[in-house]
Every structure is written in C-alpha cells, then in structure tokens.
C-alpha cells in the first residue's frame, strides 16, 4: 500500500488545549471565588454522573508535571484558560494575587519548556457574584470582563504573545441560557440572545485593552462552527440551511467581521417572539463597531457537522442537534458526535473565502472515546488516532486551497471534566486515572508526538 506524506508549513503551531474548570480542581483554594460552574456542578441533578470539577485533574497542584508531560510530547503551544474568579474572586474590584501568581508561574514554566502559551480569558467559569447581578444578560458583565482582561494582560502581557478572548460564545448562549444544560442553567431564549451580544461586546472591548497591555501580541476569539450538510433527501433543504447556518455560524461570524447581526436571523427571532418587534433593543450605539474590532486570527473549534433534513420543521430551533442524521453509514464518537473529517476542510475554506481572517488556528478538534489502559498499561485508542489523522489530513487539504491555517490544537491534552457529562467522556490524548492522578499518554498522544517531530505524517494510501 503506498502512502503519501503530508508536510505542514515550517512554522505550523502544534498544540493541545484544556480549560481551567475542566482540569484545575482547587475550586476553593488559593483565594479563588466561586464560579457559576462550581455552583452548577454542586447542584444535584446537573451533571450526568453526579461529579464536580472540585478536583478534576488537580492541575492547580500538578501544573509543573503537566508542563513536563507537554514537553515530552513535543508540544509547541498550549492553550489553557484563565479562571476569572481565581483572579477576581468577586468578578471585579479586589484582585487575588495568588491567582495571578499561579498563571504567571504556568506561563514561565511553559516558556522555559519552549512551549508558547495561548491563554483564553473566558472558558465559561463566570464568577458567581457577577451571575448574582444578572451574569452575561447584564451589560455590566461585559464591562467587568474588560477590567478582568486589563488585569490579566497587565501581568502576563510581557510574555504572552497570543490571546483568545472567549471560547465558544455559541455554547455559552445556547447551552447555558437557552437549553440550560450548562451553567448557569437558564432556559430563556430572549435572555440567551442578549447574552450572545454581551459576550461579543466584551470581546470587542477587550481587544484594545489586550493590544495596549501586550504590544505585538496576536489576538483572536475561538468560535465553535458547524458545517451544514444536506441529508439523504435534500429537496427543500435550502430554507433550513439558511436558518441553521444563521443560528450556528453567521450570528457570531457576521458581527465579528463587521457585517452586523444577520438581518434574516433577526427577522426569524422577531417572528418566533424571541425578540420584540423592534428587534435588537439591547444593541447600543457603538456596540457593532466595538465588536468588529480587527483581530489577528480566528480560532475555529470543530467537532461535527449538522446534517439537514428537509422534513424537520423550521420551528425546531430549540433542538437543532436532533438534526444529526442517525444513518448507519456514519461513525459516531462516544458522545454521539458524527465523525465527518471533510467538514473541517469545508469549514476552513468557507471561513477563509467569506470572512478572510488574517490567520486561522484550529483551537479545538478531538473526540471522546473511552478506551482505557490494557493489562500492560497501554492505551490503544485507535479510533481517536484515526480521527485526528483524518481531520489533520482534511486541514492539510484546506492549506493546499490557500487557507492561512497557522496551527492546530487537539482537544484535549488530557481527559478531564466534560461539563454536564462529568468524567464519563474522555477527550484526552493522555489518559488520566482520577483516583491516583496518574497520566498515561495514549497511542494517539504518541502518534501526535511523532507528527509534531516530523511536522507531518504519512497518510495510508
Ligand atoms: O470540552 C469541551 C470544551 O470545553 C469546549 N469545546 C468542546 C469540548 C468537547 O465537548
């Protein structure tokens, strides 16, 4: 069988990603305040396996060993998130120096190991005290975010050269405020729309702050995006396509790239009663200009497509994920996500040609499979290895089409707390034994190490 070697650009950034609540633990240590995820996970019935992120991977205490592990894997970059309530226990005002010191040590440790830090400022753990004042539904939370961005970047801005403001505003909007499966567990469509605007506004307000405090650094936002694919019977699918593309993708991409909120989606929301007849009443003069602040890169998180079937009624936007077509010809991960590597190429091409971000990083891509250690302690996660290989091959095709793809971050460095699923879903390229906190690189992690070392890989022909 012949094989083709897929070589990546010389300066391609090979990384792995995590987030604070999912790995740090130490939920009430070192002066940290309570977050909405602490509150949510401590509320019985919220998390499928009844677990919490109280300890998670204990990364707060084990960060130095984890950096050594990253170095061993040859990672060039590490994407982590900063826990807002570790820095500002009440969301604004009094700063917790111990929190800043933790991230400062982590950044220094990474740089010493030759690993570029890519911090994300908001990966969902809002200080609970801000939620008590209305959370993201309140404009003052966007102001507090700009203050938080200022404090973090004043302390780390001399060493951090890549900043990500938010992770997946879609997920915060929909899972946190529309269907309630994530913290803060709200189920209110009009609130969710307001939340989406304040998230984007806070991003826009943070961009100049980061530029001021971290001269020369690259700044971006990470969006989860979904390619839409017609299902087997694709007649009449166009209006469905327009609607769901608006709901998942354009609602966030359009305002970020200066096109304002898509008028067709606004009209849909007015018709459905999610917005008043006069539309986006929460958008104030200057907001859209702030949101469209030029950035240096777009972070793309890609997991799965949405398969459209014309027979799904248009009113079903509350359950868009039921649109995943359960065809036997497709593979699914343990979390029920359809495996569709070509979707990554489609998405990257589309974003590049339609929005033209200066650079794109794949800030997350990965799969949940539960394979654990065998008798010899080896984790043979062949399905994840194949998943990563096929998605990287798809990303490579996008580069060949001219997409300015600058890097790839696998989700995730290690198994961790998968939000409402608890520890039942494992996304890591490193196995974590939650009882002993032992880490074992899985076969996919060892394969990734080789890919990084060779700056590419051979695709079986
Ligand atoms: O674990 C999450 C991550 O926090 C955000 N993006 C999707 C991942 C897998 O569900």
Tab-separated table of N, CA and C in Angstrom, residues 36-159:
chain	number	residue	atom	x	y	z
A	36	UNK	N	-19.776	30.108	38.367
A	36	UNK	CA	-21.107	29.554	38.065
A	36	UNK	C	-21.012	28.046	37.849
A	37	UNK	N	-19.847	27.558	37.422
A	37	UNK	CA	-19.706	26.100	37.251
A	37	UNK	C	-19.556	25.398	38.588
A	38	UNK	N	-18.914	26.043	39.580
A	38	UNK	CA	-18.894	25.458	40.925
A	38	UNK	C	-20.329	25.322	41.419
A	39	UNK	N	-21.084	26.390	41.277
A	39	UNK	CA	-22.465	26.408	41.783
A	39	UNK	C	-23.317	25.365	41.045
A	40	UNK	N	-23.169	25.324	39.733
A	40	UNK	CA	-23.992	24.434	38.903
A	40	UNK	C	-23.672	22.966	39.214
A	41	UNK	N	-22.358	22.647	39.265
A	41	UNK	CA	-21.970	21.246	39.481
A	41	UNK	C	-22.330	20.794	40.896
A	42	UNK	N	-22.384	21.745	41.830
A	42	UNK	CA	-22.762	21.391	43.203
A	42	UNK	C	-24.273	21.273	43.363
A	43	UNK	N	-24.999	21.579	42.311
A	43	UNK	CA	-26.467	21.472	42.378
A	43	UNK	C	-26.882	20.078	41.920
A	44	UNK	N	-27.444	19.271	42.814
A	44	UNK	CA	-27.775	17.885	42.438
A	44	UNK	C	-28.612	17.821	41.164
A	45	UNK	N	-28.273	16.859	40.315
A	45	UNK	CA	-29.053	16.651	39.098
A	45	UNK	C	-28.485	17.357	37.879
A	46	UNK	N	-27.479	18.236	38.063
A	46	UNK	CA	-26.980	18.991	36.903
A	46	UNK	C	-26.019	18.179	36.051
A	47	UNK	N	-25.202	17.346	36.703
A	47	UNK	CA	-24.135	16.639	35.984
A	47	UNK	C	-24.509	15.159	35.920
A	48	UNK	N	-24.394	14.621	34.721
A	48	UNK	CA	-24.872	13.261	34.457
A	48	UNK	C	-24.377	12.213	35.444
A	49	UNK	N	-23.079	12.246	35.782
A	49	UNK	CA	-22.564	11.235	36.701
A	49	UNK	C	-22.444	11.767	38.129
A	50	UNK	N	-23.066	12.894	38.390
A	50	UNK	CA	-23.089	13.450	39.744
A	50	UNK	C	-21.741	14.003	40.195
A	51	UNK	N	-20.803	14.149	39.256
A	51	UNK	CA	-19.465	14.598	39.661
A	51	UNK	C	-19.368	16.129	39.630
A	52	UNK	N	-18.204	16.640	40.038
A	52	UNK	CA	-17.948	18.086	40.004
A	52	UNK	C	-16.511	18.306	39.518
A	53	UNK	N	-16.161	19.546	39.306
A	53	UNK	CA	-14.773	19.879	38.945
A	53	UNK	C	-13.955	20.254	40.173
A	54	UNK	N	-14.406	19.865	41.358
A	54	UNK	CA	-13.703	20.273	42.591
A	54	UNK	C	-12.225	19.879	42.557
A	55	UNK	N	-11.963	18.666	42.053
A	55	UNK	CA	-10.573	18.178	41.998
A	55	UNK	C	-10.112	18.047	40.539
A	56	UNK	N	-10.995	17.540	39.701
A	56	UNK	CA	-10.697	17.335	38.269
A	56	UNK	C	-9.338	16.655	38.091
A	57	UNK	N	-8.415	17.261	37.334
A	57	UNK	CA	-7.101	16.642	37.111
A	57	UNK	C	-6.070	17.195	38.091
A	58	UNK	N	-6.555	17.948	39.066
A	58	UNK	CA	-5.670	18.510	40.093
A	58	UNK	C	-4.510	19.298	39.478
A	59	UNK	N	-4.776	19.883	38.343
A	59	UNK	CA	-3.715	20.587	37.608
A	59	UNK	C	-3.182	21.797	38.400
A	60	UNK	N	-4.026	22.373	39.251
A	60	UNK	CA	-3.582	23.533	40.046
A	60	UNK	C	-2.343	23.161	40.858
A	61	UNK	N	-2.321	21.906	41.349
A	61	UNK	CA	-1.146	21.465	42.125
A	61	UNK	C	-0.118	20.748	41.259
A	62	UNK	N	-0.549	20.204	40.144
A	62	UNK	CA	0.343	19.350	39.339
A	62	UNK	C	0.800	20.022	38.041
A	63	UNK	N	0.620	21.333	37.940
A	63	UNK	CA	0.882	22.004	36.659
A	63	UNK	C	2.305	21.779	36.168
A	64	UNK	N	3.246	21.695	37.097
A	64	UNK	CA	4.630	21.608	36.642
A	64	UNK	C	4.894	20.236	36.000
A	65	UNK	N	4.342	19.177	36.594
A	65	UNK	CA	4.434	17.848	35.965
A	65	UNK	C	3.708	17.839	34.625
A	66	UNK	N	2.600	18.563	34.553
A	66	UNK	CA	1.845	18.595	33.292
A	66	UNK	C	2.631	19.323	32.192
A	67	UNK	N	3.355	20.357	32.581
A	67	UNK	CA	4.189	21.054	31.592
A	67	UNK	C	5.302	20.107	31.117
A	68	UNK	N	5.857	19.337	32.055
A	68	UNK	CA	6.908	18.373	31.670
A	68	UNK	C	6.337	17.353	30.682
A	69	UNK	N	5.109	16.939	30.925
A	69	UNK	CA	4.443	15.989	30.018
A	69	UNK	C	4.255	16.606	28.624
A	70	UNK	N	3.876	17.869	28.592
A	70	UNK	CA	3.708	18.559	27.297
A	70	UNK	C	5.031	18.620	26.553
A	71	UNK	N	6.088	18.877	27.322
A	71	UNK	CA	7.419	18.956	26.703
A	71	UNK	C	7.795	17.589	26.140
A	72	UNK	N	7.488	16.567	26.906
A	72	UNK	CA	7.786	15.192	26.482
A	72	UNK	C	7.040	14.868	25.174
A	73	UNK	N	5.836	15.405	25.036
A	73	UNK	CA	5.063	15.164	23.805
A	73	UNK	C	5.547	16.048	22.649
A	74	UNK	N	6.382	17.003	22.967
A	74	UNK	CA	6.934	17.871	21.917
A	74	UNK	C	6.023	19.022	21.540
A	75	UNK	N	5.013	19.307	22.380
A	75	UNK	CA	4.073	20.380	22.018
A	75	UNK	C	4.798	21.707	21.814
A	76	UNK	N	4.345	22.437	20.795
A	76	UNK	CA	4.911	23.768	20.525
A	76	UNK	C	4.093	24.849	21.226
A	77	UNK	N	2.840	24.509	21.539
A	77	UNK	CA	1.956	25.518	22.134
A	77	UNK	C	0.947	24.836	23.041
A	78	UNK	N	0.489	25.593	24.030
A	78	UNK	CA	-0.507	25.074	24.959
A	78	UNK	C	-1.590	26.130	25.135
A	79	UNK	N	-2.807	25.712	24.857
A	79	UNK	CA	-3.956	26.601	25.038
A	79	UNK	C	-4.646	26.221	26.345
A	80	UNK	N	-4.655	27.154	27.290
A	80	UNK	CA	-5.326	26.926	28.571
A	80	UNK	C	-6.239	28.113	28.814
A	81	UNK	N	-7.092	28.017	29.838
A	81	UNK	CA	-7.878	29.216	30.123
A	81	UNK	C	-7.575	29.704	31.523
A	82	UNK	N	-7.792	30.992	31.700
A	82	UNK	CA	-7.607	31.636	32.996
A	82	UNK	C	-8.959	31.635	33.697
A	83	UNK	N	-8.931	31.247	34.953
A	83	UNK	CA	-10.176	31.235	35.732
A	83	UNK	C	-10.410	32.639	36.290
A	84	UNK	N	-11.451	33.268	35.782
A	84	UNK	CA	-11.759	34.653	36.191
A	84	UNK	C	-11.889	34.762	37.724
A	85	UNK	N	-12.638	33.839	38.382
A	85	UNK	CA	-12.773	34.004	39.847
A	85	UNK	C	-11.497	33.682	40.631
A	86	UNK	N	-10.470	33.110	39.965
A	86	UNK	CA	-9.179	32.966	40.646
A	86	UNK	C	-8.459	34.317	40.675
A	87	UNK	N	-8.729	35.143	39.681
A	87	UNK	CA	-8.070	36.457	39.582
A	87	UNK	C	-8.873	37.508	40.340
A	88	UNK	N	-10.185	37.461	40.126
A	88	UNK	CA	-11.088	38.427	40.768
A	88	UNK	C	-12.215	37.621	41.432
A	89	UNK	N	-12.014	37.263	42.699
A	89	UNK	CA	-12.990	36.365	43.356
A	89	UNK	C	-14.425	36.902	43.306
A	90	UNK	N	-14.588	38.219	43.290
A	90	UNK	CA	-15.951	38.772	43.216
A	90	UNK	C	-16.267	39.285	41.815
A	91	UNK	N	-15.418	38.954	40.857
A	91	UNK	CA	-15.719	39.340	39.474
A	91	UNK	C	-15.112	40.648	39.066
A	92	UNK	N	-15.027	41.573	39.996
A	92	UNK	CA	-14.380	42.875	39.741
A	92	UNK	C	-13.842	43.372	41.075
A	93	UNK	N	-13.045	44.424	41.008
A	93	UNK	CA	-12.556	45.015	42.276
A	93	UNK	C	-11.294	44.346	42.771
A	94	UNK	N	-11.391	43.751	43.958
A	94	UNK	CA	-10.183	43.241	44.632
A	94	UNK	C	-9.544	42.064	43.882
A	95	UNK	N	-8.245	42.244	43.597
A	95	UNK	CA	-7.501	41.228	42.834
A	95	UNK	C	-6.890	40.198	43.790
A	96	UNK	N	-6.931	38.935	43.399
A	96	UNK	CA	-6.321	37.856	44.185
A	96	UNK	C	-4.921	37.577	43.626
A	97	UNK	N	-3.930	38.083	44.295
A	97	UNK	CA	-2.558	37.968	43.799
A	97	UNK	C	-2.137	36.506	43.602
A	98	UNK	N	-2.607	35.625	44.483
A	98	UNK	CA	-2.219	34.204	44.374
A	98	UNK	C	-2.691	33.626	43.038
A	99	UNK	N	-3.828	34.088	42.574
A	99	UNK	CA	-4.349	33.620	41.284
A	99	UNK	C	-3.452	34.088	40.144
A	100	UNK	N	-3.093	35.359	40.178
A	100	UNK	CA	-2.198	35.883	39.135
A	100	UNK	C	-0.865	35.155	39.160
A	101	UNK	N	-0.370	34.882	40.380
A	101	UNK	CA	0.929	34.198	40.513
A	101	UNK	C	0.868	32.799	39.904
A	102	UNK	N	-0.272	32.138	40.088
A	102	UNK	CA	-0.402	30.777	39.536
A	102	UNK	C	-0.205	30.805	38.016
A	103	UNK	N	-0.909	31.713	37.342
A	103	UNK	CA	-0.806	31.750	35.873
A	103	UNK	C	0.544	32.295	35.425
A	104	UNK	N	1.121	33.164	36.248
A	104	UNK	CA	2.435	33.696	35.900
A	104	UNK	C	3.470	32.568	35.947
A	105	UNK	N	3.378	31.719	36.973
A	105	UNK	CA	4.313	30.574	37.067
A	105	UNK	C	4.092	29.619	35.905
A	106	UNK	N	2.807	29.398	35.569
A	106	UNK	CA	2.498	28.481	34.461
A	106	UNK	C	3.099	29.010	33.151
A	107	UNK	N	2.910	30.303	32.903
A	107	UNK	CA	3.447	30.905	31.669
A	107	UNK	C	4.976	30.798	31.652
A	108	UNK	N	5.605	31.100	32.770
A	108	UNK	CA	7.076	30.984	32.827
A	108	UNK	C	7.514	29.540	32.593
A	109	UNK	N	6.802	28.603	33.223
A	109	UNK	CA	7.148	27.181	33.070
A	109	UNK	C	7.010	26.743	31.618
A	110	UNK	N	5.962	27.211	30.962
A	110	UNK	CA	5.760	26.852	29.556
A	110	UNK	C	6.892	27.418	28.705
A	111	UNK	N	7.196	28.693	28.912
A	111	UNK	CA	8.232	29.325	28.094
A	111	UNK	C	9.588	28.648	28.307
A	112	UNK	N	9.863	28.303	29.554
A	112	UNK	CA	11.130	27.578	29.821
A	112	UNK	C	11.169	26.253	29.087
A	113	UNK	N	9.991	25.633	28.927
A	113	UNK	CA	9.931	24.340	28.232
A	113	UNK	C	9.835	24.517	26.719
A	114	UNK	N	9.888	25.751	26.252
A	114	UNK	CA	9.818	26.011	24.810
A	114	UNK	C	8.407	25.872	24.260
A	115	UNK	N	7.412	26.081	25.122
A	115	UNK	CA	6.005	25.931	24.699
A	115	UNK	C	5.334	27.299	24.755
A	116	UNK	N	4.702	27.680	23.655
A	116	UNK	CA	4.090	29.003	23.539
A	116	UNK	C	2.730	29.000	24.261
A	117	UNK	N	2.522	29.902	25.224
A	117	UNK	CA	1.212	29.938	25.903
A	117	UNK	C	0.147	30.645	25.058
A	118	UNK	N	-1.024	30.033	24.945
A	118	UNK	CA	-2.187	30.630	24.266
A	118	UNK	C	-3.329	30.709	25.288
A	119	UNK	N	-3.313	31.698	26.198
A	119	UNK	CA	-4.395	31.738	27.185
A	119	UNK	C	-5.723	32.212	26.592
A	120	UNK	N	-6.794	31.617	27.088
A	120	UNK	CA	-8.158	32.059	26.768
A	120	UNK	C	-8.683	32.733	28.023
A	121	UNK	N	-9.290	33.898	27.880
A	121	UNK	CA	-9.733	34.617	29.076
A	121	UNK	C	-11.049	34.080	29.625
A	122	UNK	N	-11.924	33.632	28.740
A	122	UNK	CA	-13.222	33.142	29.259
A	122	UNK	C	-13.574	31.801	28.654
A	123	UNK	N	-13.461	30.772	29.491
A	123	UNK	CA	-13.910	29.444	29.079
A	123	UNK	C	-14.967	29.014	30.105
A	124	UNK	N	-15.982	29.892	30.298
A	124	UNK	CA	-17.272	29.548	30.885
A	124	UNK	C	-17.407	29.641	32.396
A	125	UNK	N	-16.312	29.907	33.132
A	125	UNK	CA	-16.425	29.912	34.599
A	125	UNK	C	-16.580	31.339	35.129
A	126	UNK	N	-17.740	31.916	34.852
A	126	UNK	CA	-18.034	33.288	35.319
A	126	UNK	C	-18.056	33.324	36.850
A	127	UNK	N	-17.488	34.370	37.451
A	127	UNK	CA	-17.641	34.496	38.908
A	127	UNK	C	-19.127	34.510	39.293
A	128	UNK	N	-19.479	33.702	40.289
A	128	UNK	CA	-20.884	33.594	40.699
A	128	UNK	C	-21.441	34.945	41.133
A	129	UNK	N	-20.586	35.779	41.730
A	129	UNK	CA	-21.102	37.076	42.195
A	129	UNK	C	-21.577	37.929	41.018
A	130	UNK	N	-20.958	37.764	39.849
A	130	UNK	CA	-21.460	38.517	38.679
A	130	UNK	C	-22.773	37.911	38.193
A	131	UNK	N	-22.886	36.581	38.289
A	131	UNK	CA	-24.161	35.949	37.914
A	131	UNK	C	-25.283	36.473	38.815
A	132	UNK	N	-24.947	36.688	40.093
A	132	UNK	CA	-25.961	37.195	41.032
A	132	UNK	C	-26.468	38.573	40.619
A	133	UNK	N	-25.635	39.275	39.830
A	133	UNK	CA	-26.052	40.613	39.348
A	133	UNK	C	-26.617	40.545	37.930
A	134	UNK	N	-26.907	39.337	37.463
A	134	UNK	CA	-27.512	39.218	36.128
A	134	UNK	C	-26.645	38.476	35.124
A	135	UNK	N	-25.380	38.250	35.463
A	135	UNK	CA	-24.491	37.491	34.571
A	135	UNK	C	-24.363	38.142	33.203
A	136	UNK	N	-24.204	37.305	32.181
A	136	UNK	CA	-23.991	37.834	30.835
A	136	UNK	C	-25.223	38.519	30.258
A	137	UNK	N	-26.368	38.351	30.910
A	137	UNK	CA	-27.546	39.072	30.428
A	137	UNK	C	-27.442	40.555	30.771
A	138	UNK	N	-26.505	40.869	31.653
A	138	UNK	CA	-26.350	42.256	32.063
A	138	UNK	C	-25.116	42.875	31.383
A	139	UNK	N	-25.302	44.069	30.865
A	139	UNK	CA	-24.214	44.767	30.155
A	139	UNK	C	-23.017	45.014	31.066
A	140	UNK	N	-23.275	45.131	32.362
A	140	UNK	CA	-22.175	45.427	33.289
A	140	UNK	C	-21.180	44.260	33.367
A	141	UNK	N	-21.614	43.052	32.999
A	141	UNK	CA	-20.671	41.922	32.992
A	141	UNK	C	-19.648	42.106	31.873
A	142	UNK	N	-20.079	42.687	30.764
A	142	UNK	CA	-19.132	42.961	29.673
A	142	UNK	C	-18.113	44.001	30.137
A	143	UNK	N	-18.575	44.979	30.929
A	143	UNK	CA	-17.627	45.979	31.468
A	143	UNK	C	-16.647	45.308	32.423
A	144	UNK	N	-17.171	44.402	33.253
A	144	UNK	CA	-16.300	43.700	34.209
A	144	UNK	C	-15.278	42.844	33.460
A	145	UNK	N	-15.681	42.288	32.317
A	145	UNK	CA	-14.751	41.466	31.528
A	145	UNK	C	-13.579	42.310	31.027
A	146	UNK	N	-13.872	43.526	30.601
A	146	UNK	CA	-12.792	44.401	30.109
A	146	UNK	C	-11.816	44.710	31.245
A	147	UNK	N	-12.355	44.886	32.462
A	147	UNK	CA	-11.498	45.144	33.637
A	147	UNK	C	-10.621	43.912	33.922
A	148	UNK	N	-11.243	42.750	33.850
A	148	UNK	CA	-10.528	41.476	34.081
A	148	UNK	C	-9.437	41.285	33.008
A	149	UNK	N	-9.787	41.555	31.754
A	149	UNK	CA	-8.800	41.417	30.660
A	149	UNK	C	-7.621	42.351	30.903
A	150	UNK	N	-7.908	43.532	31.434
A	150	UNK	CA	-6.860	44.508	31.713
A	150	UNK	C	-5.905	43.963	32.781
A	151	UNK	N	-6.482	43.430	33.848
A	151	UNK	CA	-5.640	42.949	34.955
A	151	UNK	C	-4.767	41.781	34.496
A	152	UNK	N	-5.369	40.813	33.814
A	152	UNK	CA	-4.595	39.634	33.393
A	152	UNK	C	-3.509	40.047	32.402
A	153	UNK	N	-3.863	40.901	31.458
A	153	UNK	CA	-2.871	41.227	30.421
A	153	UNK	C	-1.786	42.159	30.945
A	154	UNK	N	-2.104	42.946	31.979
A	154	UNK	CA	-1.034	43.767	32.559
A	154	UNK	C	0.017	42.877	33.237
A	155	UNK	N	-0.429	41.715	33.727
A	155	UNK	CA	0.515	40.831	34.429
A	155	UNK	C	1.197	39.820	33.518
A	156	UNK	N	0.519	39.415	32.471
A	156	UNK	CA	1.106	38.370	31.621
A	156	UNK	C	1.492	38.894	30.239
A	157	UNK	N	1.102	40.124	29.952
A	157	UNK	CA	1.219	40.657	28.593
A	157	UNK	C	2.635	40.799	28.085
A	158	UNK	N	3.611	40.813	28.998
A	158	UNK	CA	5.007	40.899	28.549
A	158	UNK	C	5.481	39.564	27.977
A	159	UNK	N	4.818	38.452	28.386
A	159	UNK	CA	5.293	37.126	27.962
A	159	UNK	C	4.333	36.404	27.028
